[in-house]
Short mmCIF file of C-alpha atoms in Angstrom, two decimals:
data_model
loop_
_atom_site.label_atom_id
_atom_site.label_comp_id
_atom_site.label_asym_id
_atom_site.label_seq_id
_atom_site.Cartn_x
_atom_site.Cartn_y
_atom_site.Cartn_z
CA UNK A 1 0.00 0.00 0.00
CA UNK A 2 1.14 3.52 -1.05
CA UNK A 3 -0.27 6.88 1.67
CA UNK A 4 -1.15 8.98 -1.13
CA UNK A 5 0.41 13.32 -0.42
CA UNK A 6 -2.67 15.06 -2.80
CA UNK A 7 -2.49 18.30 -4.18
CA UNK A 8 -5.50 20.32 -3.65
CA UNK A 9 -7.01 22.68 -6.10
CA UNK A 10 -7.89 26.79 -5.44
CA UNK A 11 -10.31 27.15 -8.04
CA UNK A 12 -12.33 30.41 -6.71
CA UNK A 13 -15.61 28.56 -6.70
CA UNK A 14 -13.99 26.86 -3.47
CA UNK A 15 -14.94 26.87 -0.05
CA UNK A 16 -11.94 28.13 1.91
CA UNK A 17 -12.67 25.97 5.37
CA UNK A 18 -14.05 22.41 4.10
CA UNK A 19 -11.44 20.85 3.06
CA UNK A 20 -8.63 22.20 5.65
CA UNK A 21 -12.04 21.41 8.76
CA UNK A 22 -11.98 17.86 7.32
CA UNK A 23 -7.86 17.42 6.94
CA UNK A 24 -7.94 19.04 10.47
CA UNK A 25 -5.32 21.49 8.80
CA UNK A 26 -5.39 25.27 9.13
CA UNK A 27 -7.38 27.46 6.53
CA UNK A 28 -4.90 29.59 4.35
CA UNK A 29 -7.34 31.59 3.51
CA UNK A 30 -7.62 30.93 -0.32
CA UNK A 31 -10.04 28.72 -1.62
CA UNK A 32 -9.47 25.38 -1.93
CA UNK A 33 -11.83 23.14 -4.11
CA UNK A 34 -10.47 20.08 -4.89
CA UNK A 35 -8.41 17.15 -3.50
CA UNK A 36 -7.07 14.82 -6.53
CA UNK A 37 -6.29 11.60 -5.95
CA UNK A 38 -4.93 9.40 -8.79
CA UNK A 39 -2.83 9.28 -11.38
CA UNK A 40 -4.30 12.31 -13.32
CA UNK A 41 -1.49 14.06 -15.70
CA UNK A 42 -2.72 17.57 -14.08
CA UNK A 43 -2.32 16.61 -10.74
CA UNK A 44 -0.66 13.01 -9.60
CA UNK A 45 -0.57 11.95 -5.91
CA UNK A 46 2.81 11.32 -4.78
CA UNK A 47 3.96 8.35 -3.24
CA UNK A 48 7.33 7.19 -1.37
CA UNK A 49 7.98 5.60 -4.84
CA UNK A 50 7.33 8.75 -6.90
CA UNK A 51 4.28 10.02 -8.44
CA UNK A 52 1.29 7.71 -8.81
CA UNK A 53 1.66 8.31 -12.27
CA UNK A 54 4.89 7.01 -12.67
CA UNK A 55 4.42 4.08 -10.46
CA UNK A 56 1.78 3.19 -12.72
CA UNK A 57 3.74 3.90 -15.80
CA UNK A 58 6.75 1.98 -14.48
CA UNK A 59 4.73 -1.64 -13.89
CA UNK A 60 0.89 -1.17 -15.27
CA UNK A 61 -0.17 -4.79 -14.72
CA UNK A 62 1.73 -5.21 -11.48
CA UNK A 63 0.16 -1.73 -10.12
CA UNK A 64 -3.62 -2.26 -12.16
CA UNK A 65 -3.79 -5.56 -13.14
CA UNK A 66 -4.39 -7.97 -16.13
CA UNK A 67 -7.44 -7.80 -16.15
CA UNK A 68 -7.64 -3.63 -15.72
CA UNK A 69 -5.25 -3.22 -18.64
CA UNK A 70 -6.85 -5.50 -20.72
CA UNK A 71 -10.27 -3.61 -20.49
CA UNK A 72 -8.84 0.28 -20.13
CA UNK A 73 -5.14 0.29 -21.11
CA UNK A 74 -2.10 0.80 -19.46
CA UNK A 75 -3.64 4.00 -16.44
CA UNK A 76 -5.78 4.23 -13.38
CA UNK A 77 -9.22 4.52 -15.33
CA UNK A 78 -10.62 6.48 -12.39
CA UNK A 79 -9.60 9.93 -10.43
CA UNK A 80 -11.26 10.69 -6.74
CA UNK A 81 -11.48 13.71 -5.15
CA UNK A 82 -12.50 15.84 -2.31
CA UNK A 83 -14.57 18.74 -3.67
CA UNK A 84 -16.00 21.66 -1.63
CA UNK A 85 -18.27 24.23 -3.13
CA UNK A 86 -19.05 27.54 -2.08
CA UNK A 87 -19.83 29.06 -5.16
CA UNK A 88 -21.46 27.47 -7.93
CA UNK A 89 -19.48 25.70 -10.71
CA UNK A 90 -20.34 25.92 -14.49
CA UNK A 91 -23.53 24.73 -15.91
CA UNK A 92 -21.74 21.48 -17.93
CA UNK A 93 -22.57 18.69 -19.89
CA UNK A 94 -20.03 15.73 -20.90
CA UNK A 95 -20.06 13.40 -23.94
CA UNK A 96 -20.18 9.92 -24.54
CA UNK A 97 -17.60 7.99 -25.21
CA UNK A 98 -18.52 7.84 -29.08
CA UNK A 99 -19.07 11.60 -29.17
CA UNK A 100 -15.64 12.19 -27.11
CA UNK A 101 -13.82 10.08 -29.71
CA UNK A 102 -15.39 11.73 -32.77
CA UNK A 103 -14.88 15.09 -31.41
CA UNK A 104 -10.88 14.98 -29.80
CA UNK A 105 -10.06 13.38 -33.57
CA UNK A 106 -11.56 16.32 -35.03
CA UNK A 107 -10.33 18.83 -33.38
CA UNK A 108 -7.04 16.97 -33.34
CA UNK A 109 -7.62 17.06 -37.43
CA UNK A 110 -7.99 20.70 -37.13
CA UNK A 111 -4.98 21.32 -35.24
CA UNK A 112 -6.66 23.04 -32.22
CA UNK A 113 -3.74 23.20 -29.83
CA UNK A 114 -4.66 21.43 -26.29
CA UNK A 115 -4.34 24.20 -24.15
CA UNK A 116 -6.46 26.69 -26.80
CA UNK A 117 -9.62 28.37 -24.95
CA UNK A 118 -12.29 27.17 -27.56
CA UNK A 119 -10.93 23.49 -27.12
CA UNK A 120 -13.28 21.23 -26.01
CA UNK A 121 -12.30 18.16 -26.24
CA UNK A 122 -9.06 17.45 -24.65
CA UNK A 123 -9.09 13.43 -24.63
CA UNK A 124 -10.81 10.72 -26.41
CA UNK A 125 -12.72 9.96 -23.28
CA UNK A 126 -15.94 9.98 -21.54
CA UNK A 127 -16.70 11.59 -18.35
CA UNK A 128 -19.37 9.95 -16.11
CA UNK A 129 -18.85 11.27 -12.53
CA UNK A 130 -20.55 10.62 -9.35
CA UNK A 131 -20.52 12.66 -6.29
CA UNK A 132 -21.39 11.61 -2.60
CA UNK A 133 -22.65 13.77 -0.25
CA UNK A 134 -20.41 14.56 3.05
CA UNK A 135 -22.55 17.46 4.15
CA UNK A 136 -25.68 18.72 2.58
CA UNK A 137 -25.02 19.49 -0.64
CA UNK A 138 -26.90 21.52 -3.18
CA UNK A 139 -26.83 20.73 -6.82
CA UNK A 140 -28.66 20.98 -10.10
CA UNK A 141 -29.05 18.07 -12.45
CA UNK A 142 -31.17 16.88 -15.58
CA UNK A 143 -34.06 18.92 -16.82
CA UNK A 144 -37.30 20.05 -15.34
CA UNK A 145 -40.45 18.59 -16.69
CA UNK A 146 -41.17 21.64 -19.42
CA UNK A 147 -44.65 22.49 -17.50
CA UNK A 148 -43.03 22.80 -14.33
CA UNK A 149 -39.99 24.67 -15.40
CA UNK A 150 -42.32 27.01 -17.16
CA UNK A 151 -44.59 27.32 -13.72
CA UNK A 152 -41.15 28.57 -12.11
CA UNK A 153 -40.27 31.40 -14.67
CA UNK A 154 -43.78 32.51 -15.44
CA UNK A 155 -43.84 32.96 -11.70
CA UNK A 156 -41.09 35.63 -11.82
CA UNK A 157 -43.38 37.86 -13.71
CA UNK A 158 -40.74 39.05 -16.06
CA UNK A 159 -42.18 39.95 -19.37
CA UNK A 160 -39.10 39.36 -21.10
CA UNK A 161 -39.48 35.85 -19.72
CA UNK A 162 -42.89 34.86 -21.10
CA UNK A 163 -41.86 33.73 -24.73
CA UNK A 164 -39.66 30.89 -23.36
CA UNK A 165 -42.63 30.25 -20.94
CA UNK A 166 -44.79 29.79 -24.14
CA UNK A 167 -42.39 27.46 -25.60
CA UNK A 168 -42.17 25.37 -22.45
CA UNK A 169 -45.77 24.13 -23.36
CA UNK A 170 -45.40 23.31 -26.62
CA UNK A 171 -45.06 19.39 -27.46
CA UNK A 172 -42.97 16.81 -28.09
CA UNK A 173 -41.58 17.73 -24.88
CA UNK A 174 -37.43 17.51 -25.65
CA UNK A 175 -38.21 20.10 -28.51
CA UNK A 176 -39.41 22.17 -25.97
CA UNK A 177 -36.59 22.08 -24.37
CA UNK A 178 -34.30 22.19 -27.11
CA UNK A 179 -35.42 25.41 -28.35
CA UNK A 180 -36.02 27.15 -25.07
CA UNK A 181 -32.13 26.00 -23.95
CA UNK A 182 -31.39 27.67 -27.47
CA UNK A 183 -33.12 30.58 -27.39
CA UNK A 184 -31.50 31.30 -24.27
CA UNK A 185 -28.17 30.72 -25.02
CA UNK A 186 -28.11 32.67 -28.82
CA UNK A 187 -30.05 35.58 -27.53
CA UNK A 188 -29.04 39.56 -27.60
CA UNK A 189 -26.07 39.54 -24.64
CA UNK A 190 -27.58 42.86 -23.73
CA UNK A 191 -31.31 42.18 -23.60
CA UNK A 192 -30.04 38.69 -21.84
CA UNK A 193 -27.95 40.50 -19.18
CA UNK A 194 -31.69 43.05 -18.82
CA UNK A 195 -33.90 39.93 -18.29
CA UNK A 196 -31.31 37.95 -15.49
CA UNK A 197 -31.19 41.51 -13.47
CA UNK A 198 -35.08 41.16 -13.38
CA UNK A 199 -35.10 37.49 -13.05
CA UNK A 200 -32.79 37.74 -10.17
CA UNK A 201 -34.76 40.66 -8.16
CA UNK A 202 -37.57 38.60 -8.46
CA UNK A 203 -35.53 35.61 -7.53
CA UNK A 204 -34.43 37.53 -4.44
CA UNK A 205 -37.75 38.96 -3.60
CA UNK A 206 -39.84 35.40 -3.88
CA UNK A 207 -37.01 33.86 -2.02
CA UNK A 208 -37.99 29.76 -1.20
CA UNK A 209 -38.17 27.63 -4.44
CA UNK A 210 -36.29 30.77 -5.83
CA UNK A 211 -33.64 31.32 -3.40
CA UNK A 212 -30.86 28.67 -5.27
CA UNK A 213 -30.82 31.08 -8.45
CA UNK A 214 -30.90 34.09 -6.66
CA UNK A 215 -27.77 33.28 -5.08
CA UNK A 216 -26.71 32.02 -8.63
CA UNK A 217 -27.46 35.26 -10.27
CA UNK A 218 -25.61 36.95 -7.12
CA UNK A 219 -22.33 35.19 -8.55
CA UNK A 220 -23.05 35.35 -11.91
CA UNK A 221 -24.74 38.66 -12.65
CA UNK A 222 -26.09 38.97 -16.63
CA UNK A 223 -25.36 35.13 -17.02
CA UNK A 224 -27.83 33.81 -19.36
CA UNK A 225 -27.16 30.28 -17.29
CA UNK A 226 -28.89 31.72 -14.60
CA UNK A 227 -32.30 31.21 -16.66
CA UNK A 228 -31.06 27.90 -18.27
CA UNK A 229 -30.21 27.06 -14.59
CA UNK A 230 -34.14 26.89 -13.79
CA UNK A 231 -34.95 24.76 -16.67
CA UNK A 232 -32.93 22.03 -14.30
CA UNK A 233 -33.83 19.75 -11.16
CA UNK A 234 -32.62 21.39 -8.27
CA UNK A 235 -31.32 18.93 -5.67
CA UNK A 236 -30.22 18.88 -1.94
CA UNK A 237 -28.22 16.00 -0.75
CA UNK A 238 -28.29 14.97 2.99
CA UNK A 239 -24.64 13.54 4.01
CA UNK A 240 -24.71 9.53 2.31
CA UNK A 241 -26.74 10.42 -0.61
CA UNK A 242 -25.29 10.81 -4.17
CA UNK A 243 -25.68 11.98 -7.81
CA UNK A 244 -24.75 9.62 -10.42
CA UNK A 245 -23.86 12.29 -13.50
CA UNK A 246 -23.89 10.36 -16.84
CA UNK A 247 -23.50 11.55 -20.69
CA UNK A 248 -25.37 14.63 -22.24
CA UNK A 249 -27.15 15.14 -18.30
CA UNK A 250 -26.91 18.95 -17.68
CA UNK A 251 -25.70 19.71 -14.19
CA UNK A 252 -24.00 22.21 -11.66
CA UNK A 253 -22.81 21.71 -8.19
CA UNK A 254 -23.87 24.75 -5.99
CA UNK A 255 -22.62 24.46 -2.25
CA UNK A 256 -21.26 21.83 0.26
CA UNK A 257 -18.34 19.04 0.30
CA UNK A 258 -18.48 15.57 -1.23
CA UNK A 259 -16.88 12.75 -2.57
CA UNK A 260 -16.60 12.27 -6.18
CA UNK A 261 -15.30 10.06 -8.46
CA UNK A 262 -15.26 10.90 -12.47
CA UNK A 263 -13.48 8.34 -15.54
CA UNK A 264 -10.19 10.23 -16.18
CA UNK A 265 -10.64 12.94 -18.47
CA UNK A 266 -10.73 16.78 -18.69
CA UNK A 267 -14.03 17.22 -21.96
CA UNK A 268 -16.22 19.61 -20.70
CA UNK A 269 -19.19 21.70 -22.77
CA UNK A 270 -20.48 24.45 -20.60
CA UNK A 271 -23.88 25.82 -20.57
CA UNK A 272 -23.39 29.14 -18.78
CA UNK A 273 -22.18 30.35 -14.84
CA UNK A 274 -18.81 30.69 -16.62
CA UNK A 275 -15.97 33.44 -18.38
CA UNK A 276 -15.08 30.10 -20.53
CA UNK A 277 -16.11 29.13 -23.85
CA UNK A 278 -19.45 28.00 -24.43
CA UNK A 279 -19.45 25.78 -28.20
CA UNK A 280 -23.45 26.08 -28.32
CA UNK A 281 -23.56 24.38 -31.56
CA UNK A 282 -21.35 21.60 -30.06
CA UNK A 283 -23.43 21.97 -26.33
CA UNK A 284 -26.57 21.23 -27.97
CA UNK A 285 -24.93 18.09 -30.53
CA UNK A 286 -24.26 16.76 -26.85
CA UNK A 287 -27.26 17.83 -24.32
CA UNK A 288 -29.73 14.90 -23.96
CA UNK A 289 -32.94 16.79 -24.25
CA UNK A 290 -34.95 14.38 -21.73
CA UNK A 291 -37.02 15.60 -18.31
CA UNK A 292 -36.48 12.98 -15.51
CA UNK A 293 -35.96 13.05 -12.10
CA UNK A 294 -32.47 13.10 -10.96
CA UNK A 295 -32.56 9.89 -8.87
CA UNK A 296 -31.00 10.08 -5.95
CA UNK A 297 -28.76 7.26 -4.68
CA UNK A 298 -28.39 5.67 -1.94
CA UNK A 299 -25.59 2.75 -0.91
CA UNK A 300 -27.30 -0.57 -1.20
CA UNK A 301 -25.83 -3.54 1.07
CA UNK A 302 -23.35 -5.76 0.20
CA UNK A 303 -21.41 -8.44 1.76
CA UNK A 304 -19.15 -7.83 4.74
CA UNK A 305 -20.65 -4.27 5.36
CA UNK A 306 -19.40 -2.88 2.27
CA UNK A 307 -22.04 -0.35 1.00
CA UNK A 308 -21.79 0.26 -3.09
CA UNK A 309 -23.76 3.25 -5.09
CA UNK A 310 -24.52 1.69 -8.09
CA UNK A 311 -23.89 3.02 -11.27
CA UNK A 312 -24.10 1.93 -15.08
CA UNK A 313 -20.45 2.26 -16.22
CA UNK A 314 -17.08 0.43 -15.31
CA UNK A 315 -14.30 2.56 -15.08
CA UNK A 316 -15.09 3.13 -11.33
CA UNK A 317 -16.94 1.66 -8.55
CA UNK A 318 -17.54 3.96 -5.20
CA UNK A 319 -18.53 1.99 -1.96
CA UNK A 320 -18.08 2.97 1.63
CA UNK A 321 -17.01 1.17 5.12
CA UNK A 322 -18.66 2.43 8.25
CA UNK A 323 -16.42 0.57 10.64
CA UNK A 324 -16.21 0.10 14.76
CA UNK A 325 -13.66 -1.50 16.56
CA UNK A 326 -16.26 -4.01 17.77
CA UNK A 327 -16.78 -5.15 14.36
CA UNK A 328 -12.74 -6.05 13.95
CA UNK A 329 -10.69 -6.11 11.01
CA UNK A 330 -12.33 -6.43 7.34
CA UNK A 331 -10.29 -7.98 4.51
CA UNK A 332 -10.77 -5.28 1.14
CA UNK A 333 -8.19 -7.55 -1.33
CA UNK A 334 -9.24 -7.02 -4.62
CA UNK A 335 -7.56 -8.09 -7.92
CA UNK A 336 -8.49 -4.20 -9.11
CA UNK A 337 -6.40 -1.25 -8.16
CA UNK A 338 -8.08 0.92 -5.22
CA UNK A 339 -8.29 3.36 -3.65
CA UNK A 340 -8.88 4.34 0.18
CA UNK A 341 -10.37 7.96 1.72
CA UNK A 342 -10.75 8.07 4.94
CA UNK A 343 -13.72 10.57 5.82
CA UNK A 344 -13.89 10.50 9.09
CA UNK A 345 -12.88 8.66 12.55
CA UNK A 346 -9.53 6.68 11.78
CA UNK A 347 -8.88 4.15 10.30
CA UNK A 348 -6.47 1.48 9.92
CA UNK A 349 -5.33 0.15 6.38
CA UNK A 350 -2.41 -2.21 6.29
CA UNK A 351 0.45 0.00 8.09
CA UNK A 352 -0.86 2.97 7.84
CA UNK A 353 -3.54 5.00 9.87
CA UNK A 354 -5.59 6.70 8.51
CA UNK A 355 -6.72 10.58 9.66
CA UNK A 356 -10.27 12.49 8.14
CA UNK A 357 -8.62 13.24 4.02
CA UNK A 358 -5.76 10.71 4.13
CA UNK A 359 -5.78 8.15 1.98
CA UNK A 360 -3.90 5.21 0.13
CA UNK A 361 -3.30 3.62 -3.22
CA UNK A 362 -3.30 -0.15 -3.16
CA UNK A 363 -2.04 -2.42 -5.95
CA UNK A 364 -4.21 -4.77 -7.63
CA UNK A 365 -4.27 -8.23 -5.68
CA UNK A 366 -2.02 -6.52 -2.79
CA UNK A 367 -3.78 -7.62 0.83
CA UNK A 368 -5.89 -4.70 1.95
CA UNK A 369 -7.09 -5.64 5.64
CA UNK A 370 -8.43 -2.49 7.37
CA UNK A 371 -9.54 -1.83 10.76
CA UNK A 372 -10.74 1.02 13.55
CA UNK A 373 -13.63 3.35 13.79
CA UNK A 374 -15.13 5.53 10.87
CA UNK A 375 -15.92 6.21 7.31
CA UNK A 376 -13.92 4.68 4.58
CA UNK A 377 -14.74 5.46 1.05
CA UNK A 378 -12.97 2.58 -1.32
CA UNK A 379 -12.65 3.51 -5.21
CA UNK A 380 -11.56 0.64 -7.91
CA UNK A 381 -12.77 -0.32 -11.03
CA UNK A 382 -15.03 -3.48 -12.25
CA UNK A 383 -13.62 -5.64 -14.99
#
């Protein structure tokens, strides 16, 4: 087993205290919004052996195994992370893995450099992602169904508003949406930025089913996300739940600290809350126009008190331990790579002890036997 050092992101969405309350560490004062663990090129853990990266790099079945080569290559399929929220993050879609492929050789055909603003696709990769609540945690994900979405904005009583409201009823339902999410995003900037300065007084004024996009608007002033923000599902997580994020499902995280897990890649197509590029022609290839609810998981029971959220893809698997000393030591040997979080209590894995935010890689097939009292998140893959 490898204690993982993590570097932790200060994107300015961040919450400045989460992350250092949780490590037990001092606030610096900046914001700090993510934890990476993994073997992502942007960010690697580091290890007594060197970068996680390069211990993978140096021995990829030894460190993965067969079987996790075989089925994703030669890297850790998955990255984890700590992420606290203070400030909402960009409205986003991801693509499929067909769509990620077609796209990255495109723009690779092009010759779009990597690091260009209007890039979008910088791998030929999917991003599913799941997140798991560790406070409450406020988020937005999938559409609205059209009548209620349209209920919410008519009920602003901004004039400027009521065209999309008449859209909203028109049928089938995902052309609806489709041309509402349009309209809002190819409108006049100017007559835009006028209609999210009403939208948000009225946010502010109404205040209850209202209150997440006034604080929205408050961040983003004149964004036209703002109003594609309340064509979405708004969603409050109570500490266990989770969001399983898959391809083409709009989505935002808003406030609070979580868990997630994402397949390794950077492609991103924003919607709005964001200075970045926003592709809509591309956004709209990718959006799946479809209301649902954003079902809400919850660990289901497996053996030897291992709780899993279930989700429909393979290149991770999230389950948590809640351990007590009564319950004595649990064997976690897998022939997948893994990862351990600890989130709270301490907790024993092989040699090391584990504090809140300390964690360790272990090898595929390498004896994982943990022990103690608290929360242990385990990442790995299925193959």
């Amino acid at each position: 087993m490898d204690r993982l050092d993590n570097t932790v992101r200060p994107y300015a969405w961040g919450s400045p205290t989460a992350i250092p309350q949780l490590l037990g560490t001092e606030p610096t004062g900046e914001p700090q919004a993510e934890m990476w663990m993994g073997a992502h090129p942007g960010a690697p853990s580091r290890t007594a052996r060197g970068t996680l990266a390069d211990v993978i790099d140096a021995d990829p079945e030894k460190e993965l195994g067969a079987a996790a080569v075989a089925r994703f290559g030669p890297r850790l399929p998955f990255l984890l992370k700590l992420l606290a929220a203070s400030a909402p993050l960009s409205l986003q879609v991801h693509p499929d893995l067909t769509q990620a492929r077609e796209g990255y050789a495109d723009e690779e055909r092009r010759g779009i450099p990597a690091d260009a603003p209007h890039r979008n696709y910088k791998d030929a990769n999917h991003k599913p992602e799941l997140i798991c609540a560790l406070t409450e945690f406020d988020g937005l994900c999938g559409f609205r169904a059209p009548l209620e979405a349209a209920a919410l904005l008519d009920g602003l009583g901004v004039d400027s508003l009521k065209p999309y409201v008449d859209l909203l009823h028109a049928h089938p339902e995902d052309a609806a949406l489709r041309e509402v999410l349009t309209a809002i995003l190819t409108a006049d900037r100017e007559e835009m930025t006028r209609t999210v300065e009403e939208a948000a007084a009225a946010c502010t004024r109404l205040g209850g089913a209202y209150a997440p996009y006034a604080d929205i608007a408050h961040h983003y002033p004149g964004d036209p996300g703002v109003i594609a923000a309340m064509l979405l599902n708004h969603v409050r997580l109570q500490p266990g739940e989770a969001l399983y994020l898959g391809a083409g499902v709009p989505h935002a995280y808003l406030d609070g600290l979580g868990v997630e897990i994402m397949a390794n890649s950077d492609n991103v197509l924003r919607c709005g809350l964001t200075p970045k590029h926003v592709d809509v022609p591309e956004l709209l290839r990718i959006v799946r126009f479809h209301a649902a609810d954003p079902g809400v998981l919850r660990p289901e029971a497996a053996p030897d008190g291992e709780e899993v959220y279930e989700t429909p893809i393979d290149e991770f698997r999230l389950s948590r331990y809640v351990l007590a000393e009564a319950g004595g030591p649990r064997d976690l040997t897998r022939a997948t790579p893994q990862i351990l979080l600890c989130t709270a209590g301490t907790v024993r894995a092989g040699e090391h002890e584990l504090a809140p935010g300390r964690s360790v890689f272990v090898p595929a097939g390498e004896k994982a036997e943990v022990s103690g009292s608290g929360t242990l998140f385990r990442a790995t893959v299925v193959v």
